[in-house]
Tab-separated table of C-alpha atoms and ligand atoms in Angstrom:
chain	number	residue	atom	x	y	z
U	1	MET	CA	-6.157	-37.905	0.860
U	2	VAL	CA	-3.832	-35.184	2.178
U	3	ASN	CA	-4.349	-31.784	0.555
U	4	ARG	CA	-1.538	-30.112	-1.349
U	5	ARG	CA	0.187	-27.726	1.096
U	6	VAL	CA	1.151	-24.293	-0.230
U	7	GLY	CA	2.829	-21.460	1.681
U	8	VAL	CA	1.784	-17.870	0.968
U	9	LEU	CA	4.356	-15.194	1.774
U	10	VAL	CA	2.339	-12.045	2.472
U	11	MET	CA	4.687	-9.068	2.286
U	12	SER	CA	4.112	-5.602	3.696
U	13	TYR	CA	6.067	-2.472	4.596
U	14	GLY	CA	6.364	-3.040	8.358
U	15	THR	CA	6.240	-0.570	11.223
U	16	PRO	CA	7.940	-0.237	14.619
U	17	GLU	CA	6.313	-1.889	17.633
U	18	SER	CA	7.078	0.951	20.031
U	19	LEU	CA	8.377	4.523	19.963
U	20	ASP	CA	11.873	3.392	21.010
U	21	GLN	CA	12.121	1.163	17.923
U	22	ILE	CA	11.667	4.087	15.509
U	23	GLU	CA	15.409	4.757	15.200
U	24	ALA	CA	16.228	1.168	14.206
U	25	TYR	CA	13.276	1.124	11.776
U	26	TYR	CA	14.312	4.418	10.160
U	27	THR	CA	17.924	3.211	9.921
U	28	HIS	CA	16.708	0.099	8.094
U	29	ILE	CA	14.657	2.201	5.636
U	30	ARG	CA	17.815	4.247	5.030
U	31	ARG	CA	19.738	1.057	4.167
U	32	GLY	CA	21.788	1.070	7.381
U	33	ASN	CA	22.484	4.842	7.564
U	34	PRO	CA	21.200	6.202	10.886
U	35	PRO	CA	19.025	9.337	10.586
U	36	SER	CA	20.245	12.653	11.986
U	37	ALA	CA	18.863	13.703	15.382
U	38	GLU	CA	16.608	16.188	13.595
U	39	GLN	CA	15.246	13.611	11.139
U	40	LEU	CA	14.575	11.188	13.988
U	41	HIS	CA	12.833	13.849	16.050
U	42	GLU	CA	10.644	14.781	13.084
U	43	LEU	CA	9.610	11.164	12.388
U	44	LYS	CA	8.950	10.478	16.087
U	45	ALA	CA	6.719	13.543	16.230
U	46	ARG	CA	4.705	12.229	13.246
U	47	TYR	CA	4.209	8.839	14.903
U	48	GLU	CA	3.336	10.476	18.221
U	49	ALA	CA	0.691	12.530	16.451
U	50	ILE	CA	-1.047	9.437	15.051
U	51	VAL	CA	-0.315	6.599	17.409
U	52	GLY	CA	0.141	7.591	21.024
U	53	GLY	CA	2.070	4.364	21.573
U	54	PHE	CA	0.085	2.209	19.147
U	55	PHE	CA	1.190	1.472	15.576
U	56	PRO	CA	-1.853	0.808	13.373
U	57	LEU	CA	0.009	-0.775	10.448
U	58	ARG	CA	1.204	-3.689	12.602
U	59	GLU	CA	-2.298	-4.705	13.660
U	60	ASN	CA	-3.743	-4.085	10.198
U	61	THR	CA	-1.114	-6.265	8.531
U	62	ASN	CA	-1.700	-9.037	11.103
U	63	LYS	CA	-5.418	-8.915	10.392
U	64	GLN	CA	-4.922	-8.846	6.606
U	65	VAL	CA	-2.645	-11.908	6.726
U	66	LYS	CA	-5.182	-13.775	8.858
U	67	GLY	CA	-8.057	-12.600	6.643
U	68	LEU	CA	-6.300	-13.782	3.497
U	69	GLU	CA	-5.577	-17.196	4.984
U	70	GLU	CA	-9.224	-17.614	6.014
U	71	THR	CA	-10.449	-16.506	2.578
U	72	LEU	CA	-8.069	-18.822	0.710
U	73	ARG	CA	-9.068	-21.775	2.893
U	74	ARG	CA	-12.771	-21.027	2.497
U	75	GLU	CA	-12.642	-20.471	-1.274
U	76	HIS	CA	-10.086	-23.148	-2.165
U	77	SER	CA	-10.436	-25.901	0.405
U	78	GLU	CA	-8.781	-28.348	-2.017
U	79	VAL	CA	-5.420	-26.709	-1.160
U	80	ASP	CA	-3.960	-26.431	2.342
U	81	PHE	CA	-2.893	-22.754	2.209
U	82	VAL	CA	-0.723	-21.455	5.079
U	83	CYS	CA	0.084	-17.724	5.210
U	84	TYR	CA	3.357	-16.284	6.490
U	85	GLN	CA	4.231	-12.660	7.053
U	86	GLY	CA	7.356	-11.029	5.595
U	87	LEU	CA	8.002	-7.344	6.286
U	88	LYS	CA	10.301	-4.975	4.424
U	89	HIS	CA	11.590	-2.877	7.305
U	90	ALA	CA	10.623	-4.656	10.553
U	91	GLN	CA	10.479	-8.135	12.060
U	92	PRO	CA	9.519	-10.661	10.868
U	93	TYR	CA	11.534	-9.601	7.794
U	94	VAL	CA	10.819	-10.990	4.317
U	95	GLU	CA	13.735	-13.403	4.792
U	96	ASP	CA	12.334	-14.562	8.169
U	97	GLY	CA	9.021	-15.456	6.518
U	98	VAL	CA	10.781	-17.559	3.865
U	99	GLU	CA	12.924	-19.253	6.491
U	100	GLN	CA	9.887	-20.083	8.630
U	101	MET	CA	8.131	-21.706	5.667
U	102	VAL	CA	11.118	-23.942	5.041
U	103	LYS	CA	11.362	-24.814	8.747
U	104	ASP	CA	7.677	-25.804	8.628
U	105	GLY	CA	8.327	-28.170	5.743
U	106	ILE	CA	6.714	-26.042	3.000
U	107	THR	CA	8.158	-26.885	-0.413
U	108	GLU	CA	6.112	-24.649	-2.722
U	109	ALA	CA	4.979	-21.083	-2.170
U	110	ILE	CA	3.420	-17.998	-3.706
U	111	GLY	CA	4.450	-14.476	-2.684
U	112	VAL	CA	2.132	-11.453	-2.740
U	113	VAL	CA	2.678	-7.848	-1.607
U	114	LEU	CA	0.062	-5.773	0.212
U	115	ALA	CA	0.420	-3.055	-2.451
U	116	PRO	CA	-1.499	-3.365	-5.751
U	117	HIS	CA	0.875	-1.465	-8.090
U	118	TYR	CA	4.266	-2.685	-9.304
U	119	SER	CA	7.436	-0.652	-9.109
U	120	THR	CA	10.985	-1.949	-9.219
U	121	MET	CA	11.545	0.170	-6.093
U	122	SER	CA	8.587	-1.241	-4.147
U	123	VAL	CA	7.190	-4.664	-5.113
U	124	GLY	CA	10.368	-5.450	-7.086
U	125	GLY	CA	12.419	-4.976	-3.903
U	126	TYR	CA	10.252	-7.320	-1.833
U	127	VAL	CA	10.316	-9.967	-4.567
U	128	LYS	CA	14.082	-9.837	-4.980
U	129	ARG	CA	14.698	-10.361	-1.269
U	130	ALA	CA	12.221	-13.235	-1.037
U	131	LYS	CA	13.608	-14.876	-4.186
U	132	ASP	CA	17.214	-14.637	-2.974
U	133	LYS	CA	16.351	-16.266	0.352
U	134	ALA	CA	14.162	-18.933	-1.276
U	135	ASN	CA	16.948	-19.811	-3.742
U	136	GLU	CA	19.425	-20.092	-0.866
U	137	LEU	CA	17.103	-22.491	0.979
U	138	GLY	CA	15.823	-24.397	-2.050
U	139	LEU	CA	12.176	-23.289	-1.777
U	140	LYS	CA	10.079	-23.136	-4.962
U	141	ILE	CA	8.333	-19.770	-4.952
U	142	ASP	CA	6.517	-17.624	-7.493
U	143	PHE	CA	5.087	-14.142	-7.171
U	144	VAL	CA	2.016	-12.060	-7.864
U	145	LEU	CA	3.487	-8.812	-9.213
U	146	ASP	CA	0.413	-6.569	-9.384
U	147	TYR	CA	-3.382	-6.575	-9.169
U	148	HIS	CA	-4.248	-2.928	-9.732
U	149	LEU	CA	-7.158	-3.626	-12.120
U	150	HIS	CA	-8.688	-6.622	-10.347
U	151	PRO	CA	-12.500	-6.176	-10.561
U	152	LYS	CA	-13.048	-6.792	-6.849
U	153	LEU	CA	-10.359	-4.279	-5.892
U	154	LEU	CA	-12.037	-1.744	-8.168
U	155	ASP	CA	-15.438	-2.585	-6.628
U	156	ALA	CA	-14.057	-1.969	-3.135
U	157	LEU	CA	-12.498	1.353	-4.168
U	158	CYS	CA	-15.629	2.519	-6.023
U	159	ILE	CA	-17.793	1.790	-2.970
U	160	ARG	CA	-15.411	3.919	-0.891
U	161	VAL	CA	-15.497	6.847	-3.320
U	162	GLU	CA	-19.319	6.763	-3.444
U	163	LYS	CA	-19.535	6.627	0.346
U	164	ALA	CA	-17.093	9.494	0.849
U	165	LEU	CA	-18.870	11.656	-1.740
U	166	GLU	CA	-21.965	11.479	0.480
U	167	LYS	CA	-20.096	13.590	3.036
U	168	PHE	CA	-20.273	16.593	0.701
U	169	THR	CA	-23.883	17.326	1.512
U	170	ASP	CA	-24.149	20.931	0.356
U	171	VAL	CA	-22.628	20.633	-3.153
U	172	ASN	CA	-23.260	18.717	-6.328
U	173	ARG	CA	-20.843	15.745	-6.593
U	174	ASP	CA	-19.390	17.151	-9.842
U	175	GLU	CA	-18.117	20.088	-7.826
U	176	VAL	CA	-15.925	17.814	-5.693
U	177	ARG	CA	-12.392	17.396	-7.076
U	178	ILE	CA	-11.455	13.758	-6.583
U	179	MET	CA	-7.735	13.228	-6.272
U	180	PHE	CA	-6.334	9.693	-6.462
U	181	THR	CA	-3.015	9.485	-4.626
U	182	ALA	CA	-0.037	7.184	-4.092
U	183	HIS	CA	3.417	7.277	-2.520
U	184	SER	CA	5.828	9.283	-4.629
U	185	LEU	CA	9.085	7.704	-5.774
U	186	PRO	CA	12.334	9.235	-7.050
U	187	GLU	CA	11.886	10.553	-10.608
U	188	LYS	CA	14.680	8.285	-11.816
U	189	ILE	CA	12.132	5.433	-12.089
U	190	LEU	CA	10.834	7.134	-15.261
U	191	GLU	CA	14.142	6.502	-17.039
U	192	MET	CA	13.818	2.837	-16.091
U	193	LYS	CA	10.380	2.672	-17.818
U	194	ASP	CA	8.900	1.616	-14.495
U	195	PRO	CA	5.179	0.719	-14.804
U	196	TYR	CA	4.233	2.326	-11.442
U	197	PRO	CA	2.879	5.703	-12.690
U	198	GLU	CA	1.009	4.051	-15.573
U	199	GLN	CA	-0.597	1.418	-13.333
U	200	LEU	CA	-1.738	4.058	-10.853
U	201	LEU	CA	-3.300	6.074	-13.648
U	202	ALA	CA	-4.991	2.930	-14.974
U	203	THR	CA	-6.596	2.274	-11.559
U	204	SER	CA	-7.692	5.923	-11.331
U	205	LYS	CA	-9.216	5.854	-14.842
U	206	ALA	CA	-10.991	2.566	-14.201
U	207	ILE	CA	-12.647	3.946	-11.041
U	208	ALA	CA	-13.570	7.201	-12.804
U	209	GLU	CA	-15.114	5.310	-15.737
U	210	ARG	CA	-17.114	2.965	-13.527
U	211	LEU	CA	-18.524	5.850	-11.492
U	212	GLY	CA	-18.850	8.331	-14.365
U	213	LEU	CA	-16.560	10.810	-12.602
U	214	THR	CA	-15.633	13.887	-14.602
U	215	ASN	CA	-13.844	16.016	-12.016
U	216	TRP	CA	-10.743	14.043	-11.036
U	217	GLN	CA	-6.952	14.039	-11.171
U	218	PHE	CA	-3.938	12.226	-9.765
U	219	GLY	CA	-1.448	13.539	-7.168
U	220	TRP	CA	1.666	12.161	-5.454
U	221	GLN	CA	2.107	12.146	-1.686
U	222	SER	CA	4.674	11.444	1.046
U	223	ALA	CA	7.793	12.173	-1.060
U	224	GLY	CA	11.104	11.774	0.796
U	225	GLN	CA	13.113	14.817	1.775
U	226	THR	CA	16.215	14.082	-0.289
U	227	ALA	CA	18.322	16.025	-2.766
U	228	MET	CA	17.091	13.983	-5.746
U	229	PRO	CA	13.825	14.956	-7.437
U	230	TRP	CA	10.682	12.917	-6.632
U	231	LEU	CA	7.588	12.386	-8.775
U	232	GLY	CA	5.123	15.276	-8.567
U	233	PRO	CA	2.913	17.198	-8.335
U	234	ASP	CA	2.642	16.733	-4.585
U	235	ILE	CA	-0.903	16.711	-3.191
U	236	LEU	CA	-0.184	19.695	-0.927
U	237	ASP	CA	0.871	21.811	-3.912
U	238	VAL	CA	-2.135	20.608	-5.918
U	239	ILE	CA	-4.585	21.535	-3.151
U	240	GLN	CA	-3.122	25.071	-3.033
U	241	THR	CA	-3.027	25.469	-6.806
U	242	ILE	CA	-6.547	24.247	-7.546
U	243	HIS	CA	-7.885	26.383	-4.723
U	244	LYS	CA	-6.074	29.490	-5.976
U	245	GLU	CA	-6.374	29.069	-9.734
U	246	GLU	CA	-9.646	27.149	-10.115
U	247	ALA	CA	-11.456	28.175	-6.910
U	248	VAL	CA	-11.895	24.501	-5.904
U	249	LYS	CA	-13.480	24.321	-2.445
U	250	ASN	CA	-14.215	20.603	-2.115
U	251	VAL	CA	-11.586	17.864	-2.384
U	252	LEU	CA	-11.842	14.109	-1.875
U	253	LEU	CA	-8.524	12.263	-1.524
U	254	CYS	CA	-8.519	8.591	-2.463
U	255	PRO	CA	-5.155	6.949	-1.611
U	256	ILE	CA	-5.283	4.063	-4.114
U	257	GLY	CA	-1.599	3.229	-3.615
U	258	PHE	CA	-2.140	2.165	0.015
U	259	VAL	CA	-4.255	-0.615	1.487
U	260	SER	CA	-4.082	0.132	5.234
U	261	ASP	CA	-4.433	2.853	7.786
U	262	HIS	CA	-0.865	3.875	8.622
U	263	LEU	CA	1.463	6.861	8.921
U	264	GLU	CA	1.242	7.935	5.274
U	265	VAL	CA	-2.553	8.042	5.429
U	266	LEU	CA	-3.206	9.003	9.047
U	267	TYR	CA	-0.522	11.705	9.174
U	268	ASP	CA	0.223	12.841	5.621
U	269	ILE	CA	-3.459	13.052	4.659
U	270	ASP	CA	-5.507	13.242	7.855
U	271	ILE	CA	-3.240	15.701	9.659
U	272	GLU	CA	-0.963	17.459	7.150
U	273	ALA	CA	-3.259	17.789	4.114
U	274	GLN	CA	-6.286	18.366	6.342
U	275	SER	CA	-4.619	21.248	8.193
U	276	LEU	CA	-3.672	22.908	4.886
U	277	ALA	CA	-7.239	22.477	3.644
U	278	LYS	CA	-8.623	24.046	6.841
U	279	GLU	CA	-6.255	26.988	6.460
U	280	LEU	CA	-7.515	27.538	2.900
U	281	GLY	CA	-11.174	26.985	3.770
U	282	VAL	CA	-11.338	23.836	1.605
U	283	HIS	CA	-13.650	20.971	2.607
U	284	LEU	CA	-11.363	17.910	2.445
U	285	GLU	CA	-12.380	14.295	2.950
U	286	ARG	CA	-10.602	10.986	2.404
U	287	THR	CA	-11.881	7.577	1.367
U	288	GLU	CA	-11.656	4.837	3.991
U	289	SER	CA	-8.693	2.465	3.787
U	290	LEU	CA	-9.271	-1.084	2.547
U	291	ASN	CA	-7.827	-2.808	5.642
U	292	THR	CA	-9.640	-6.186	5.830
U	293	ASP	CA	-12.517	-5.402	3.460
U	294	PRO	CA	-13.772	-8.826	2.264
U	295	LEU	CA	-13.528	-7.594	-1.343
U	296	TYR	CA	-9.841	-6.884	-0.822
U	297	MET	CA	-9.288	-10.258	0.857
U	298	GLU	CA	-11.069	-11.920	-2.101
U	299	THR	CA	-8.881	-9.976	-4.546
U	300	LEU	CA	-5.747	-11.290	-2.843
U	301	SER	CA	-7.119	-14.820	-2.601
U	302	ASP	CA	-7.986	-14.773	-6.290
U	303	VAL	CA	-4.600	-13.518	-7.501
U	304	VAL	CA	-2.736	-16.014	-5.297
U	305	PHE	CA	-4.850	-18.935	-6.489
U	306	THR	CA	-4.620	-17.864	-10.146
U	307	LYS	CA	-0.828	-17.686	-9.854
U	308	LEU	CA	-0.727	-21.149	-8.282
U	309	GLU	CA	-2.894	-22.581	-11.065
U	310	ALA	CA	-0.669	-20.997	-13.730
U	311	GLU	CA	2.427	-22.449	-12.076
U	312	THR	CA	0.813	-25.878	-11.856
U	313	ARG	CA	0.016	-25.806	-15.582
U	314	LEU	CA	3.601	-24.843	-16.422
U	315	SER	CA	5.330	-27.457	-14.274
B	1	FEC	O1	2.818	3.316	9.337
B	1	FEC	C1	4.016	3.005	9.241
B	1	FEC	O2	4.712	2.794	10.230
B	1	FEC	C2	4.712	2.850	7.934
B	1	FEC	C3	4.055	3.661	6.846
B	1	FEC	C4	4.749	3.565	5.503
B	1	FEC	C5	4.253	2.924	4.398
B	1	FEC	C6	5.146	3.179	3.302
B	1	FEC	C7	4.938	2.729	2.035
B	1	FEC	C8	5.723	3.004	0.949
B	1	FEC	N1	6.929	3.643	0.990
B	1	FEC	C9	7.419	3.731	-0.282
B	1	FEC	C10	8.615	4.301	-0.671
B	1	FEC	C11	9.510	4.924	0.168
B	1	FEC	C12	10.795	5.449	-0.221
B	1	FEC	C13	11.373	6.019	0.891
B	1	FEC	C14	10.459	5.840	1.984
B	1	FEC	C15	10.681	6.285	3.283
B	1	FEC	C16	9.795	6.105	4.326
B	1	FEC	C17	9.995	6.587	5.687
B	1	FEC	C18	8.900	6.205	6.438
B	1	FEC	C19	8.016	5.476	5.559
B	1	FEC	N2	8.591	5.441	4.299
B	1	FEC	FE1	7.824	4.464	2.672
B	1	FEC	N3	6.191	3.962	3.749
B	1	FEC	C20	5.969	4.201	5.093
B	1	FEC	C21	6.823	4.925	5.942
B	1	FEC	N4	9.351	5.175	1.527
B	1	FEC	C22	8.628	6.463	7.908
B	1	FEC	C23	11.230	7.374	6.165
B	1	FEC	C24	10.918	8.791	6.476
B	1	FEC	C25	10.265	9.507	5.322
B	1	FEC	O3	10.895	9.632	4.247
B	1	FEC	O4	9.106	9.888	5.515
B	1	FEC	C26	12.763	6.688	0.966
B	1	FEC	C27	13.762	5.687	1.454
B	1	FEC	C28	15.137	6.138	1.223
B	1	FEC	O5	15.582	7.070	1.954
B	1	FEC	O6	15.760	5.573	0.329
B	1	FEC	C29	11.392	5.381	-1.628
B	1	FEC	C30	6.458	3.105	-1.189
B	1	FEC	C31	5.405	2.665	-0.438
B	1	FEC	C32	4.096	1.960	-0.924
B	1	FEC	C33	4.354	0.524	-1.288
B	1	FEC	C34	4.595	-0.359	-0.097
B	1	FEC	O7	3.786	-0.368	0.856
B	1	FEC	O8	5.618	-1.057	-0.125
B	1	FEC	C35	6.593	2.997	-2.701
B	1	FEC	C36	3.012	2.079	4.330
């Protein structure tokens, strides 16, 4: 008997493949408006500081897509799962992934984003593009919208917090301020009753409860430099304030909104936040990124399979 064949569209942010592609990538992020020479120079300098010609997000996404396919096939061998990549701002774009599935004769698919928390401006954007293309080509597709409280995701994050706390050898762990972080978004999402801030807080609380953490808070990172206000407080301001007003000398950053090593982690935390911490005499550490952690791969496999089962029951 031939197994049921299901395509999985694995969507992620995307990154350039070389330094000379940064301009086109940035222009795409800015919805077709090229950046000024100054903006481009500033972004190139950030990539140069982390990559030296190598873009970690590309390889991490490739490995995550492969890891998810292997996990799905191992855990659910009754279905012939085939994973396709669809990127938001680089090739292969979300639409390319959908098109490839159709070319390969896939007729039913599930979409999932490599970001656990839902926002209309993040996951909602990926889903809309994939849905539009799938409708145009007649592909049946459904989507996982979030998985921020999945027990295996929480396990993976808790293990990382525990491991990173071990780096603070000369203080009691209650003296370390743990700050959960995620990418900021324009404040206007609050008027739209967007679930993003609430979901991020729910993940933070769940980790804190499981580990019995008492000294923790949430902070936003990587806000865009635009005229409109972005969600705050920004982690750089928080580090300064808690150092000045509460004499905090030990900080652990846990970027729960990201699942890979990439610019926003390797530059915004490891270089920018770390250099501020050094200047202030604060001991700052960060939890390791999930990348291809088997617990993360199992989380994704589980939410994809559960969505497929729910769809099967409905149809
Ligand atoms: O390593 C890499 O090459 C890419 C790292 C990267 C990730 C990422 C994830 C998210 N972003 C989110 C929202 C926004 C909004 C804007 C925006 C702009 C940028 C720029 C770069 C960039 N983002 Fe990003 N983001 C990454 C990189 N992001 C580079 C442009 C320069 C800058 O502002 O720093 C503003 C766009 C606009 O002008 O309208 C909004 C969100 C996520 C997490 C969810 C996800 O992964 O989709 C939300 C990784």
